[in-house]
mmCIF file of C-alpha atoms in Angstrom:
data_model
loop_
_atom_site.group_PDB
_atom_site.id
_atom_site.type_symbol
_atom_site.label_atom_id
_atom_site.label_comp_id
_atom_site.label_asym_id
_atom_site.label_seq_id
_atom_site.Cartn_x
_atom_site.Cartn_y
_atom_site.Cartn_z
ATOM 1 C CA UNK A 1 -0.147 0.058 0.009
ATOM 2 C CA UNK A 2 1.425 3.366 -1.334
ATOM 3 C CA UNK A 3 0.788 7.095 -0.514
ATOM 4 C CA UNK A 4 -1.343 6.964 -3.698
ATOM 5 C CA UNK A 5 -3.658 4.745 -2.131
ATOM 6 C CA UNK A 6 -4.050 6.775 1.031
ATOM 7 C CA UNK A 7 -4.804 9.827 -1.434
ATOM 8 C CA UNK A 8 -7.429 8.044 -3.322
ATOM 9 C CA UNK A 9 -8.918 6.696 -0.118
ATOM 10 C CA UNK A 10 -9.269 10.176 1.476
ATOM 11 C CA UNK A 11 -10.930 11.369 -1.973
ATOM 12 C CA UNK A 12 -13.582 8.607 -1.167
ATOM 13 C CA UNK A 13 -13.928 9.841 2.314
ATOM 14 C CA UNK A 14 -14.570 13.449 1.062
ATOM 15 C CA UNK A 15 -17.382 12.019 -1.223
ATOM 16 C CA UNK A 16 -18.715 10.010 1.704
ATOM 17 C CA UNK A 17 -19.236 13.071 3.903
ATOM 18 C CA UNK A 18 -21.762 14.213 1.058
ATOM 19 C CA UNK A 19 -24.097 11.666 2.477
ATOM 20 C CA UNK A 20 -23.873 12.542 6.160
ATOM 21 C CA UNK A 21 -27.466 13.156 7.497
ATOM 22 C CA UNK A 22 -29.101 11.168 4.773
ATOM 23 C CA UNK A 23 -28.119 7.583 4.913
ATOM 24 C CA UNK A 24 -29.715 6.352 8.329
ATOM 25 C CA UNK A 25 -29.525 3.704 9.479
ATOM 26 C CA UNK A 26 -26.698 3.009 7.001
ATOM 27 C CA UNK A 27 -23.212 4.564 7.531
ATOM 28 C CA UNK A 28 -22.094 7.095 4.950
ATOM 29 C CA UNK A 29 -19.674 5.504 2.341
ATOM 30 C CA UNK A 30 -17.713 6.959 -0.621
ATOM 31 C CA UNK A 31 -15.911 4.988 -3.516
ATOM 32 C CA UNK A 32 -13.579 6.090 -6.192
ATOM 33 C CA UNK A 33 -12.436 3.889 -9.184
ATOM 34 C CA UNK A 34 -9.128 4.499 -10.841
ATOM 35 C CA UNK A 35 -7.764 2.822 -14.009
ATOM 36 C CA UNK A 36 -4.339 3.756 -15.233
ATOM 37 C CA UNK A 37 -4.005 6.842 -12.932
ATOM 38 C CA UNK A 38 -7.241 8.392 -13.903
ATOM 39 C CA UNK A 39 -10.549 8.451 -12.178
ATOM 40 C CA UNK A 40 -13.260 6.545 -13.976
ATOM 41 C CA UNK A 41 -16.051 6.579 -11.428
ATOM 42 C CA UNK A 42 -17.156 8.191 -8.199
ATOM 43 C CA UNK A 43 -20.171 7.507 -6.006
ATOM 44 C CA UNK A 44 -21.416 7.853 -2.410
ATOM 45 C CA UNK A 45 -24.270 6.278 -0.463
ATOM 46 C CA UNK A 46 -27.038 8.978 -0.514
ATOM 47 C CA UNK A 47 -29.751 7.261 1.166
ATOM 48 C CA UNK A 48 -30.901 3.815 2.676
ATOM 49 C CA UNK A 49 -32.527 1.748 0.044
ATOM 50 C CA UNK A 50 -30.577 3.635 -2.655
ATOM 51 C CA UNK A 51 -27.510 2.388 -4.616
ATOM 52 C CA UNK A 52 -24.252 1.956 -2.423
ATOM 53 C CA UNK A 53 -21.258 3.859 -3.104
ATOM 54 C CA UNK A 54 -19.616 1.094 -5.161
ATOM 55 C CA UNK A 55 -22.589 0.516 -7.237
ATOM 56 C CA UNK A 56 -22.880 4.279 -8.080
ATOM 57 C CA UNK A 57 -19.238 4.407 -8.986
ATOM 58 C CA UNK A 58 -19.558 1.211 -11.146
ATOM 59 C CA UNK A 59 -22.476 2.711 -12.997
ATOM 60 C CA UNK A 60 -20.355 5.850 -13.747
ATOM 61 C CA UNK A 61 -17.309 3.720 -14.791
ATOM 62 C CA UNK A 62 -18.883 1.346 -17.021
ATOM 63 C CA UNK A 63 -16.745 -0.918 -18.921
ATOM 64 C CA UNK A 64 -13.663 0.965 -17.657
ATOM 65 C CA UNK A 65 -14.194 -0.507 -14.393
ATOM 66 C CA UNK A 66 -12.541 -3.735 -15.706
ATOM 67 C CA UNK A 67 -9.103 -4.321 -14.241
ATOM 68 C CA UNK A 68 -9.388 -0.979 -12.146
ATOM 69 C CA UNK A 69 -8.859 -0.277 -8.626
ATOM 70 C CA UNK A 70 -11.823 0.410 -6.447
ATOM 71 C CA UNK A 71 -11.152 2.731 -3.310
ATOM 72 C CA UNK A 72 -14.062 2.499 -0.916
ATOM 73 C CA UNK A 73 -14.333 3.793 2.835
ATOM 74 C CA UNK A 74 -15.836 0.626 4.160
ATOM 75 C CA UNK A 75 -15.437 -3.028 3.652
ATOM 76 C CA UNK A 76 -17.809 -3.863 0.634
ATOM 77 C CA UNK A 77 -21.280 -5.580 1.838
ATOM 78 C CA UNK A 78 -21.634 -9.134 0.919
ATOM 79 C CA UNK A 79 -25.351 -9.846 1.811
ATOM 80 C CA UNK A 80 -28.678 -8.830 0.513
ATOM 81 C CA UNK A 81 -30.470 -5.962 2.171
ATOM 82 C CA UNK A 82 -32.561 -3.342 0.522
ATOM 83 C CA UNK A 83 -29.999 -3.675 -2.078
ATOM 84 C CA UNK A 84 -27.838 -6.385 -3.644
ATOM 85 C CA UNK A 85 -24.437 -7.132 -2.246
ATOM 86 C CA UNK A 86 -21.378 -4.916 -3.353
ATOM 87 C CA UNK A 87 -19.073 -7.793 -3.609
ATOM 88 C CA UNK A 88 -21.039 -9.456 -6.409
ATOM 89 C CA UNK A 89 -21.496 -6.223 -8.287
ATOM 90 C CA UNK A 90 -17.600 -5.707 -8.096
ATOM 91 C CA UNK A 91 -17.074 -9.314 -9.336
ATOM 92 C CA UNK A 92 -19.367 -8.907 -12.260
ATOM 93 C CA UNK A 93 -17.611 -5.775 -13.295
ATOM 94 C CA UNK A 94 -14.228 -7.387 -13.353
ATOM 95 C CA UNK A 95 -12.356 -5.127 -10.988
ATOM 96 C CA UNK A 96 -8.848 -5.903 -10.266
ATOM 97 C CA UNK A 97 -8.254 -4.496 -6.872
ATOM 98 C CA UNK A 98 -10.278 -3.272 -3.850
ATOM 99 C CA UNK A 99 -8.870 -0.964 -1.274
ATOM 100 C CA UNK A 100 -10.798 -0.043 1.727
ATOM 101 C CA UNK A 101 -10.289 1.914 5.052
ATOM 102 C CA UNK A 102 -11.964 -0.050 7.640
ATOM 103 C CA UNK A 103 -13.823 -3.421 8.188
ATOM 104 C CA UNK A 104 -17.504 -3.665 8.722
ATOM 105 C CA UNK A 105 -18.144 -3.038 12.519
ATOM 106 C CA UNK A 106 -21.123 -5.495 12.360
ATOM 107 C CA UNK A 107 -19.798 -8.607 13.940
ATOM 108 C CA UNK A 108 -22.314 -10.647 11.502
ATOM 109 C CA UNK A 109 -20.633 -9.210 8.406
ATOM 110 C CA UNK A 110 -17.150 -8.269 9.565
ATOM 111 C CA UNK A 111 -14.564 -9.825 7.124
ATOM 112 C CA UNK A 112 -17.072 -11.392 4.922
ATOM 113 C CA UNK A 113 -16.732 -9.031 2.057
ATOM 114 C CA UNK A 114 -12.692 -9.374 2.109
ATOM 115 C CA UNK A 115 -13.306 -13.238 1.828
ATOM 116 C CA UNK A 116 -15.877 -13.196 -1.173
ATOM 117 C CA UNK A 117 -13.684 -10.843 -3.075
ATOM 118 C CA UNK A 118 -10.543 -12.762 -2.411
ATOM 119 C CA UNK A 119 -12.108 -16.053 -3.368
ATOM 120 C CA UNK A 120 -13.078 -14.248 -6.811
ATOM 121 C CA UNK A 121 -9.521 -13.546 -7.290
ATOM 122 C CA UNK A 122 -9.503 -9.853 -6.667
ATOM 123 C CA UNK A 123 -6.714 -8.328 -4.728
ATOM 124 C CA UNK A 124 -7.843 -6.727 -1.466
ATOM 125 C CA UNK A 125 -5.878 -4.056 0.580
ATOM 126 C CA UNK A 126 -7.354 -2.893 3.786
ATOM 127 C CA UNK A 127 -6.292 -0.145 6.332
ATOM 128 C CA UNK A 128 -5.757 2.777 4.005
ATOM 129 C CA UNK A 129 -6.507 6.083 5.654
ATOM 130 C CA UNK A 130 -7.708 3.877 8.383
ATOM 131 C CA UNK A 131 -7.918 6.647 11.163
ATOM 132 C CA UNK A 132 -9.926 8.938 8.950
ATOM 133 C CA UNK A 133 -12.096 6.190 7.590
ATOM 134 C CA UNK A 134 -12.810 4.916 11.252
ATOM 135 C CA UNK A 135 -13.747 8.451 12.335
ATOM 136 C CA UNK A 136 -16.244 8.527 9.368
ATOM 137 C CA UNK A 137 -18.187 5.641 10.538
ATOM 138 C CA UNK A 138 -17.612 6.125 14.315
ATOM 139 C CA UNK A 139 -21.234 6.953 14.831
ATOM 140 C CA UNK A 140 -22.440 3.770 12.921
ATOM 141 C CA UNK A 141 -19.875 1.823 14.950
ATOM 142 C CA UNK A 142 -21.193 3.085 18.395
ATOM 143 C CA UNK A 143 -24.772 2.411 17.451
ATOM 144 C CA UNK A 144 -23.686 -1.150 16.417
ATOM 145 C CA UNK A 145 -21.852 -1.750 19.657
ATOM 146 C CA UNK A 146 -24.341 0.079 22.295
ATOM 147 C CA UNK A 147 -27.712 0.640 20.335
ATOM 148 C CA UNK A 148 -27.036 4.526 21.047
ATOM 149 C CA UNK A 149 -26.340 7.236 18.439
ATOM 150 C CA UNK A 150 -23.155 9.568 18.697
ATOM 151 C CA UNK A 151 -24.217 12.743 20.457
ATOM 152 C CA UNK A 152 -22.612 16.085 20.049
ATOM 153 C CA UNK A 153 -23.508 18.768 22.788
ATOM 154 C CA UNK A 154 -23.192 22.097 21.250
ATOM 155 C CA UNK A 155 -23.525 25.252 23.150
ATOM 156 C CA UNK A 156 -22.852 29.035 22.293
ATOM 157 C CA UNK A 157 -22.012 31.306 25.105
ATOM 158 C CA UNK A 158 -20.328 34.505 25.978
ATOM 159 C CA UNK A 159 -17.040 34.798 27.264
ATOM 160 C CA UNK A 160 -18.397 34.475 30.872
ATOM 161 C CA UNK A 161 -20.197 31.326 30.144
ATOM 162 C CA UNK A 162 -23.702 32.579 29.743
ATOM 163 C CA UNK A 163 -26.109 31.398 27.004
ATOM 164 C CA UNK A 164 -28.956 33.912 27.409
ATOM 165 C CA UNK A 165 -30.010 37.135 29.503
ATOM 166 C CA UNK A 166 -31.845 36.511 32.827
ATOM 167 C CA UNK A 167 -35.068 36.681 30.975
ATOM 168 C CA UNK A 168 -34.119 33.875 28.452
ATOM 169 C CA UNK A 169 -33.565 35.934 25.486
ATOM 170 C CA UNK A 170 -30.578 34.262 23.550
ATOM 171 C CA UNK A 171 -30.845 35.789 20.022
ATOM 172 C CA UNK A 172 -28.018 36.266 19.254
ATOM 173 C CA UNK A 173 -25.333 35.276 21.695
ATOM 174 C CA UNK A 174 -22.969 34.095 18.862
ATOM 175 C CA UNK A 175 -22.143 35.562 15.649
ATOM 176 C CA UNK A 176 -22.910 34.693 11.825
ATOM 177 C CA UNK A 177 -19.758 32.577 11.960
ATOM 178 C CA UNK A 178 -21.102 30.141 14.392
ATOM 179 C CA UNK A 179 -24.562 30.132 12.987
ATOM 180 C CA UNK A 180 -23.031 29.059 9.484
ATOM 181 C CA UNK A 181 -21.033 26.262 11.468
ATOM 182 C CA UNK A 182 -24.161 25.066 13.173
ATOM 183 C CA UNK A 183 -26.284 25.014 9.969
ATOM 184 C CA UNK A 184 -23.706 22.792 8.460
ATOM 185 C CA UNK A 185 -23.825 20.489 11.255
ATOM 186 C CA UNK A 186 -27.676 20.270 11.206
ATOM 187 C CA UNK A 187 -27.201 19.077 7.625
ATOM 188 C CA UNK A 188 -24.975 16.136 8.699
ATOM 189 C CA UNK A 189 -27.086 14.774 11.713
ATOM 190 C CA UNK A 190 -30.072 12.694 11.983
ATOM 191 C CA UNK A 191 -31.576 14.573 14.832
ATOM 192 C CA UNK A 192 -31.331 18.025 16.454
ATOM 193 C CA UNK A 193 -32.400 18.082 19.953
ATOM 194 C CA UNK A 194 -33.262 20.913 22.249
ATOM 195 C CA UNK A 195 -35.278 21.374 25.580
ATOM 196 C CA UNK A 196 -38.680 22.769 25.550
ATOM 197 C CA UNK A 197 -37.539 25.913 27.457
ATOM 198 C CA UNK A 198 -35.656 26.802 24.226
ATOM 199 C CA UNK A 199 -38.738 26.220 22.146
ATOM 200 C CA UNK A 200 -40.747 28.626 24.419
ATOM 201 C CA UNK A 201 -38.217 31.236 24.438
ATOM 202 C CA UNK A 202 -36.762 31.187 20.955
ATOM 203 C CA UNK A 203 -39.379 29.456 18.720
ATOM 204 C CA UNK A 204 -36.643 27.859 16.511
ATOM 205 C CA UNK A 205 -37.436 25.718 13.405
ATOM 206 C CA UNK A 206 -34.005 23.704 13.979
ATOM 207 C CA UNK A 207 -33.600 22.958 10.318
ATOM 208 C CA UNK A 208 -30.477 23.217 8.087
ATOM 209 C CA UNK A 209 -30.494 25.427 5.046
ATOM 210 C CA UNK A 210 -29.895 22.514 2.880
ATOM 211 C CA UNK A 211 -32.784 21.676 0.819
ATOM 212 C CA UNK A 212 -33.718 17.938 1.039
ATOM 213 C CA UNK A 213 -31.978 17.353 4.509
ATOM 214 C CA UNK A 214 -34.603 16.284 7.002
ATOM 215 C CA UNK A 215 -33.222 15.613 10.541
ATOM 216 C CA UNK A 216 -35.585 14.893 13.174
ATOM 217 C CA UNK A 217 -36.535 17.727 15.598
ATOM 218 C CA UNK A 218 -36.524 16.286 19.032
ATOM 219 C CA UNK A 219 -38.049 18.455 21.959
ATOM 220 C CA UNK A 220 -37.287 17.087 25.362
ATOM 221 C CA UNK A 221 -40.400 18.218 27.447
ATOM 222 C CA UNK A 222 -41.456 16.389 30.355
ATOM 223 C CA UNK A 223 -44.772 17.899 31.042
ATOM 224 C CA UNK A 224 -46.121 19.224 27.579
ATOM 225 C CA UNK A 225 -45.102 22.764 27.894
ATOM 226 C CA UNK A 226 -44.152 23.284 24.229
ATOM 227 C CA UNK A 227 -46.578 25.694 22.754
ATOM 228 C CA UNK A 228 -49.060 24.371 20.144
ATOM 229 C CA UNK A 229 -48.445 27.315 18.011
ATOM 230 C CA UNK A 230 -44.466 26.427 18.075
ATOM 231 C CA UNK A 231 -42.892 26.490 14.565
ATOM 232 C CA UNK A 232 -41.537 22.801 14.927
ATOM 233 C CA UNK A 233 -45.427 21.845 15.363
ATOM 234 C CA UNK A 234 -46.977 24.070 12.638
ATOM 235 C CA UNK A 235 -44.471 24.136 9.843
ATOM 236 C CA UNK A 236 -44.393 21.842 6.746
ATOM 237 C CA UNK A 237 -41.982 19.499 8.515
ATOM 238 C CA UNK A 238 -44.188 18.986 11.743
ATOM 239 C CA UNK A 239 -43.952 15.073 10.904
ATOM 240 C CA UNK A 240 -40.277 15.242 11.427
ATOM 241 C CA UNK A 241 -40.758 16.532 15.096
ATOM 242 C CA UNK A 242 -40.487 14.226 18.019
ATOM 243 C CA UNK A 243 -42.083 15.360 21.336
ATOM 244 C CA UNK A 244 -40.074 13.203 24.003
ATOM 245 C CA UNK A 245 -42.051 13.450 27.208
ATOM 246 C CA UNK A 246 -43.187 11.410 30.314
ATOM 247 C CA UNK A 247 -46.493 10.506 31.932
ATOM 248 C CA UNK A 248 -46.453 13.766 33.566
ATOM 249 C CA UNK A 249 -47.820 15.212 30.222
ATOM 250 C CA UNK A 250 -51.709 14.985 30.175
ATOM 251 C CA UNK A 251 -53.118 12.668 27.336
ATOM 252 C CA UNK A 252 -55.120 15.602 25.968
ATOM 253 C CA UNK A 253 -52.127 17.284 25.397
ATOM 254 C CA UNK A 254 -50.355 14.248 23.684
ATOM 255 C CA UNK A 255 -53.261 14.172 21.412
ATOM 256 C CA UNK A 256 -53.194 17.500 20.403
ATOM 257 C CA UNK A 257 -49.450 17.334 19.523
ATOM 258 C CA UNK A 258 -50.158 14.118 17.599
ATOM 259 C CA UNK A 259 -53.177 16.028 15.669
ATOM 260 C CA UNK A 260 -50.519 18.589 14.507
ATOM 261 C CA UNK A 261 -48.549 15.782 12.951
ATOM 262 C CA UNK A 262 -45.744 15.438 15.559
ATOM 263 C CA UNK A 263 -44.717 11.868 16.963
ATOM 264 C CA UNK A 264 -44.969 11.745 20.866
ATOM 265 C CA UNK A 265 -42.916 9.381 22.757
ATOM 266 C CA UNK A 266 -43.812 8.882 26.442
ATOM 267 C CA UNK A 267 -40.674 7.830 28.069
ATOM 268 C CA UNK A 268 -39.482 6.937 31.640
ATOM 269 C CA UNK A 269 -39.125 10.068 33.804
ATOM 270 C CA UNK A 270 -36.229 10.549 36.265
ATOM 271 C CA UNK A 271 -36.503 13.495 38.921
ATOM 272 C CA UNK A 272 -39.222 15.158 36.966
ATOM 273 C CA UNK A 273 -37.331 15.030 33.644
ATOM 274 C CA UNK A 274 -37.221 12.723 30.690
ATOM 275 C CA UNK A 275 -34.737 10.134 31.224
ATOM 276 C CA UNK A 276 -32.251 10.753 28.579
ATOM 277 C CA UNK A 277 -30.743 7.241 28.056
ATOM 278 C CA UNK A 278 -34.184 5.719 27.287
ATOM 279 C CA UNK A 279 -34.434 8.616 24.671
ATOM 280 C CA UNK A 280 -31.248 7.928 23.097
ATOM 281 C CA UNK A 281 -31.979 4.256 22.981
ATOM 282 C CA UNK A 282 -35.270 5.039 21.012
ATOM 283 C CA UNK A 283 -33.512 7.166 18.526
ATOM 284 C CA UNK A 284 -31.042 4.548 17.937
ATOM 285 C CA UNK A 285 -33.817 1.945 17.513
ATOM 286 C CA UNK A 286 -35.307 4.374 14.906
ATOM 287 C CA UNK A 287 -32.119 4.324 13.150
ATOM 288 C CA UNK A 288 -30.314 7.686 14.194
ATOM 289 C CA UNK A 289 -26.744 7.629 13.714
ATOM 290 C CA UNK A 290 -25.768 11.207 14.849
ATOM 291 C CA UNK A 291 -27.637 13.514 17.354
ATOM 292 C CA UNK A 292 -26.834 17.204 17.736
ATOM 293 C CA UNK A 293 -28.029 18.513 21.139
ATOM 294 C CA UNK A 294 -28.212 22.337 21.082
ATOM 295 C CA UNK A 295 -29.389 22.935 24.712
ATOM 296 C CA UNK A 296 -30.358 24.708 26.483
ATOM 297 C CA UNK A 297 -28.491 24.909 29.979
ATOM 298 C CA UNK A 298 -30.901 22.452 31.869
ATOM 299 C CA UNK A 299 -30.656 19.887 29.024
ATOM 300 C CA UNK A 300 -27.053 20.356 28.694
ATOM 301 C CA UNK A 301 -26.617 19.509 32.507
ATOM 302 C CA UNK A 302 -28.778 16.434 32.028
ATOM 303 C CA UNK A 303 -26.609 15.253 28.958
ATOM 304 C CA UNK A 304 -23.224 16.004 31.106
ATOM 305 C CA UNK A 305 -24.750 14.238 34.154
ATOM 306 C CA UNK A 306 -25.853 11.109 32.287
ATOM 307 C CA UNK A 307 -22.404 10.884 30.460
ATOM 308 C CA UNK A 308 -24.064 10.635 27.026
ATOM 309 C CA UNK A 309 -21.986 13.269 25.126
ATOM 310 C CA UNK A 310 -19.375 11.836 22.742
ATOM 311 C CA UNK A 311 -18.339 15.232 21.748
ATOM 312 C CA UNK A 312 -18.589 18.905 22.965
ATOM 313 C CA UNK A 313 -18.649 21.737 20.720
ATOM 314 C CA UNK A 314 -18.604 25.131 22.474
ATOM 315 C CA UNK A 315 -18.672 28.550 20.688
ATOM 316 C CA UNK A 316 -17.452 31.428 22.870
ATOM 317 C CA UNK A 317 -18.430 34.902 21.815
ATOM 318 C CA UNK A 318 -16.403 37.920 22.570
ATOM 319 C CA UNK A 319 -18.917 39.444 24.932
ATOM 320 C CA UNK A 320 -20.133 39.469 28.685
ATOM 321 C CA UNK A 321 -23.654 39.093 29.890
ATOM 322 C CA UNK A 322 -23.071 38.947 33.666
ATOM 323 C CA UNK A 323 -23.880 36.732 36.414
ATOM 324 C CA UNK A 324 -27.361 37.170 36.728
ATOM 325 C CA UNK A 325 -27.767 35.873 33.075
ATOM 326 C CA UNK A 326 -28.393 32.157 32.356
ATOM 327 C CA UNK A 327 -25.317 29.603 32.667
ATOM 328 C CA UNK A 328 -24.233 27.348 29.756
ATOM 329 C CA UNK A 329 -24.809 24.382 32.333
ATOM 330 C CA UNK A 330 -28.103 24.972 34.112
ATOM 331 C CA UNK A 331 -27.867 22.431 36.730
ATOM 332 C CA UNK A 332 -25.546 19.967 38.686
ATOM 333 C CA UNK A 333 -22.922 20.691 41.417
ATOM 334 C CA UNK A 334 -19.846 18.456 41.138
ATOM 335 C CA UNK A 335 -16.904 18.560 43.466
ATOM 336 C CA UNK A 336 -13.584 19.312 42.156
ATOM 337 C CA UNK A 337 -12.236 15.852 42.763
ATOM 338 C CA UNK A 338 -15.160 14.218 40.905
ATOM 339 C CA UNK A 339 -16.402 16.581 38.336
ATOM 340 C CA UNK A 340 -16.892 15.563 34.706
ATOM 341 C CA UNK A 341 -13.603 16.149 32.942
ATOM 342 C CA UNK A 342 -12.906 16.772 29.131
ATOM 343 C CA UNK A 343 -9.707 16.926 26.956
ATOM 344 C CA UNK A 344 -9.710 19.730 24.290
ATOM 345 C CA UNK A 345 -9.146 18.415 20.622
ATOM 346 C CA UNK A 346 -9.045 21.603 18.761
ATOM 347 C CA UNK A 347 -9.618 25.396 18.737
ATOM 348 C CA UNK A 348 -10.626 27.444 15.732
ATOM 349 C CA UNK A 349 -12.143 30.539 14.791
ATOM 350 C CA UNK A 350 -15.893 30.742 13.566
ATOM 351 C CA UNK A 351 -15.962 34.451 12.444
ATOM 352 C CA UNK A 352 -15.557 36.431 15.257
ATOM 353 C CA UNK A 353 -16.263 33.532 17.761
ATOM 354 C CA UNK A 354 -13.980 30.828 19.037
ATOM 355 C CA UNK A 355 -14.835 27.183 18.302
ATOM 356 C CA UNK A 356 -13.733 24.735 20.963
ATOM 357 C CA UNK A 357 -13.975 21.009 20.330
ATOM 358 C CA UNK A 358 -13.661 18.445 23.213
ATOM 359 C CA UNK A 359 -14.011 14.851 24.044
ATOM 360 C CA UNK A 360 -14.917 13.421 27.467
ATOM 361 C CA UNK A 361 -12.280 11.859 29.381
ATOM 362 C CA UNK A 362 -13.614 8.212 29.648
ATOM 363 C CA UNK A 363 -14.032 7.019 33.193
ATOM 364 C CA UNK A 364 -12.480 10.130 34.637
ATOM 365 C CA UNK A 365 -13.729 12.777 36.963
ATOM 366 C CA UNK A 366 -12.132 15.162 39.155
#
């Protein structure tokens, strides 16, 4: 395996990212077909039930695929699902070599594609751009292993750690640079989650600007306080809204939400709040791979307390709101020797704001 293999595999990863947010419950996958140093086919998985990346690339390459090298981010599938096995399509096309990034994380299928291709006489090389390819399918791998989707907790705050004025007004704490990043994030996830207080105060739509992308809008609302006039319930996408509530929400209120087109999930409660782990499990069962939690502060505290965040994304605006304003973490009180701890991974500018990316330190507090 040479540097050109790494380069072509990274090109396939870039293609795969175009499918993020649209492939659930499948992972995003990209493929590039190269013959005599030239690209003859490109493809990526766009949606479940549609052609897989390899098949899309083979259709573009046509006869030029014979003897060519196929670069694909994930081990080709070898079983029938909604579509036929990619291994069979590759064999029938007469490709000479397949290079992929990581094996299928599904233990039922892992390694099967490799065996089928090698039995057919195709040269198989694995592990190209392995770190990047593994990062691409991390949400899928987590769901396969735990049943839970990958959760990113995103919060925008002032320099003194405040997310809103004392009266709850938060538009806009952050600047246009942050909002552009968040719009792109919404495009690439399967669900955007907020607490009911955010809906009451801001009445957001929680949609990406990209046409055709349809993340679920999940409102965490233990008692049914989301107004019936909220835009997430009255716009053309109401059927993509999920109200996650508890038995404390009156049945009459549930019926009215459902009459507006929303789905209502009555889940276990914990200390008067929606228990978040059962909610994440339900989202995973429904096929969600990536969830973006946008707060507010009380929901952020619950996510942190439950240890559910896989990634933290904080946007810090160059302004002060003062001690009487609402804090970024609106609950909890953890001693220094046992508080949740993070490891910063990157820092960048988002317009005039600072973007901090962090991961939880597994099993460590204090």
